[in-house]
C-alpha positions as a Python dict, from the first residue, in 0.01 Angstrom:
ca = {
    (1, 'X'): (0, 0, 0),
    (2, 'X'): (333, -113, -92),
    (3, 'X'): (168, -239, -433),
    (4, 'X'): (3, 54, -506),
    (5, 'X'): (284, 332, -530),
    (6, 'X'): (518, 70, -720),
    (7, 'X'): (204, 80, -1000),
    (8, 'X'): (248, 499, -952),
    (9, 'X'): (657, 446, -1017),
    (10, 'X'): (621, 249, -1312),
    (11, 'X'): (304, 416, -1457),
    (12, 'X'): (504, 843, -1438),
    (13, 'X'): (904, 547, -1581),
    (14, 'X'): (689, 427, -1859),
    (15, 'X'): (513, 826, -1937),
    (16, 'X'): (853, 909, -1996),
    (17, 'X'): (1020, 673, -2115),
    (18, 'X'): (753, 639, -2372),
    (19, 'X'): (807, 1015, -2466),
    (20, 'X'): (1180, 1046, -2426),
    (21, 'X'): (1399, 1159, -2718),
    (22, 'X'): (1553, 952, -2909),
    (23, 'X'): (1630, 1061, -3262),
    (24, 'X'): (1569, 1311, -3512),
    (25, 'X'): (1359, 1358, -3793),
    (26, 'X'): (1629, 1394, -4110),
    (27, 'X'): (1491, 1777, -4091),
    (28, 'X'): (1594, 1848, -3739),
    (29, 'X'): (1295, 1788, -3502),
    (30, 'X'): (1295, 1554, -3231),
    (31, 'X'): (1170, 1229, -3256),
    (32, 'X'): (1025, 1038, -2922),
    (33, 'X'): (1114, 670, -2813),
    (34, 'X'): (679, 598, -2995),
    (35, 'X'): (759, 787, -3298),
    (36, 'X'): (1064, 595, -3334),
    (37, 'X'): (914, 265, -3308),
    (38, 'X'): (652, 371, -3524),
    (39, 'X'): (881, 433, -3845),
    (40, 'X'): (1107, 144, -3795),
    (41, 'X'): (828, -62, -3815),
    (42, 'X'): (770, 112, -4162),
    (43, 'X'): (1102, 70, -4259),
    (44, 'X'): (1035, -279, -4194),
    (45, 'X'): (755, -323, -4389),
    (46, 'X'): (898, -199, -4654),
    (47, 'X'): (1217, -366, -4660),
    (48, 'X'): (983, -660, -4646),
    (49, 'X'): (728, -571, -4954),
    (50, 'X'): (1088, -477, -5162),
    (51, 'X'): (991, -93, -5110),
    (52, 'X'): (1365, 39, -5154),
    (53, 'X'): (1699, 141, -5357),
    (54, 'X'): (2008, 65, -5358),
    (55, 'X'): (2328, 303, -5188),
    (56, 'X'): (2435, 265, -5602),
    (57, 'X'): (2120, 357, -5703),
    (58, 'X'): (2090, 607, -5440),
    (59, 'X'): (2427, 800, -5582),
    (60, 'X'): (2281, 812, -5884),
    (61, 'X'): (1972, 968, -5808),
    (62, 'X'): (2178, 1230, -5633),
    (63, 'X'): (2387, 1342, -5934),
}
């Protein structure tokens, strides 16, 4: 019975933890932990492929 109770508590905690707001999208909408992890995975993939620009290049584009 204790194990079952702990599994229920763990499932509730994981559900909360997964959907907790941890960041915000550039336009201001909330981003939960799951979305944040996905965004980090995409960014990491882009970096590995060389699909990025330097800060200097970004500044030139903005001006």
